[in-house]
Amino acid sequence: MGTKGNVNINWQGEMAFEAELNGHKFMIDAGEKVGGKDKGPRPKPLMLAALAGCTGMDVVSILKKMRVELDDFSIDVEGEQNDEHPVQYVKMHINYTFKGKNLDKAKIEKAVNLSQERYCGVSDFYKKVIPITHEINIEES
Amino acid sequence: MGTKGNVNINWQGEMAFEAELNGHKFMIDAGEKVGGKDKGPRPKPLMLAALAGCTGMDVVSILKKMRVELDDFSIDVEGEQNDEHPVQYVKMHINYTFKGKNLDKAKIEKAVNLSQERYCGVSDFYKKVIPITHEINIEES
């Protein structure tokens, strides 16, 4: 079997927790409507951040090997939740936006597809439960 | 359908991204062995933080309703990954540790079970793919 990873969270009163992950600390908290103080992000959208970061790192690594130079790159992941307990994501959409000079569209599409179909473990995991769609925007710098 | 949530991540060069989630910003980065600078946690373990925070908030809410007073509460989530692409979690284990005076073990077990079996959407989602086990430790303050 492979490597192990872990996270530790410590309760800070009310709905707030301090998380420690790879030696980095950050707060997780609920919003004020449900008894929190908004000291940090909600826990569930961290699932979206895991997906965004995973595919983002794949794509920059692959494009670097392809010698594609980016001026800017951002990813927006939107998740839609159901209404019943247990409340959870029922679909996600990834929006990739690339900026650069004369960017090679075919190489960018290949990098995104390699991440979505082969490398991104978070995407592969989530796709066993829900549909994940994506779109690619390329802008000239 | 239910509410929508989203995360935005912006590339900061090399393997680093700045994430914005519920108005809070934090860094995501790779370790130095894979070309990162460790400016923030890895993306994949954010899946563990989502699970820990989700069940943690359930448990503190339920115990508050049960009038169980905690002096301290922490959760450790360990995830084990496979070795092949796409690398992903194949199992997770949640370790709940409660500290207080004369804590009611039955109420604590009930709160954890309600989270794991009914309320925690992250746990329910992940359990459709992998086994998630848990244990409860109760310590006297």
Short mmCIF file of C-alpha atoms in Angstrom, two decimals, chain A residues 52-65 68-75 98, chain B residues 9-18 27-40 43:
data_model
loop_
_atom_site.label_atom_id
_atom_site.label_comp_id
_atom_site.label_asym_id
_atom_site.label_seq_id
_atom_site.Cartn_x
_atom_site.Cartn_y
_atom_site.Cartn_z
CA ALA A 52 -8.85 22.60 -7.80
CA GLY A 53 -5.35 22.26 -6.32
CA CYS A 54 -4.90 18.69 -7.51
CA THR A 55 -5.81 19.35 -11.13
CA GLY A 56 -4.04 22.74 -11.06
CA MET A 57 -0.72 21.17 -10.10
CA ASP A 58 -1.14 18.45 -12.75
CA VAL A 59 -1.78 21.04 -15.45
CA VAL A 60 1.16 23.34 -14.59
CA SER A 61 3.48 20.31 -14.44
CA ILE A 62 2.33 18.93 -17.79
CA LEU A 63 2.44 22.34 -19.53
CA LYS A 64 5.95 22.94 -18.19
CA LYS A 65 7.07 19.65 -19.80
CA VAL A 68 4.00 26.09 -22.78
CA GLU A 69 4.61 29.38 -20.95
CA LEU A 70 1.67 30.87 -19.06
CA ASP A 71 1.35 34.45 -17.86
CA ASP A 72 -1.61 33.63 -15.66
CA PHE A 73 -3.68 30.60 -14.75
CA SER A 74 -6.71 30.28 -12.51
CA ILE A 75 -9.30 27.63 -11.76
CA PHE A 98 -5.29 30.40 -19.09
CA ILE B 9 -7.43 29.29 -7.06
CA ASN B 10 -4.82 31.53 -8.69
CA TRP B 11 -1.45 30.29 -9.85
CA GLN B 12 1.53 31.91 -8.08
CA GLY B 13 4.32 30.30 -10.14
CA GLU B 14 5.92 26.87 -9.84
CA MET B 15 3.43 24.62 -8.00
CA ALA B 16 1.87 27.26 -5.72
CA PHE B 17 -1.73 28.47 -5.85
CA GLU B 18 -3.57 30.98 -3.70
CA MET B 27 -1.93 28.92 -0.07
CA ILE B 28 -1.79 25.43 -1.56
CA ASP B 29 1.64 24.17 -2.61
CA ALA B 30 3.60 21.02 -3.38
CA GLY B 31 6.55 19.80 -1.36
CA GLU B 32 10.13 20.45 -2.47
CA LYS B 33 10.59 16.90 -3.81
CA VAL B 34 8.05 17.56 -6.56
CA GLY B 35 9.04 21.12 -7.47
CA GLY B 36 7.10 23.05 -4.82
CA LYS B 37 8.23 25.38 -2.02
CA ASP B 38 5.86 24.14 0.72
CA LYS B 39 4.11 27.54 0.96
CA GLY B 40 0.90 25.78 2.04
CA PRO B 43 -4.21 19.72 -2.19
#
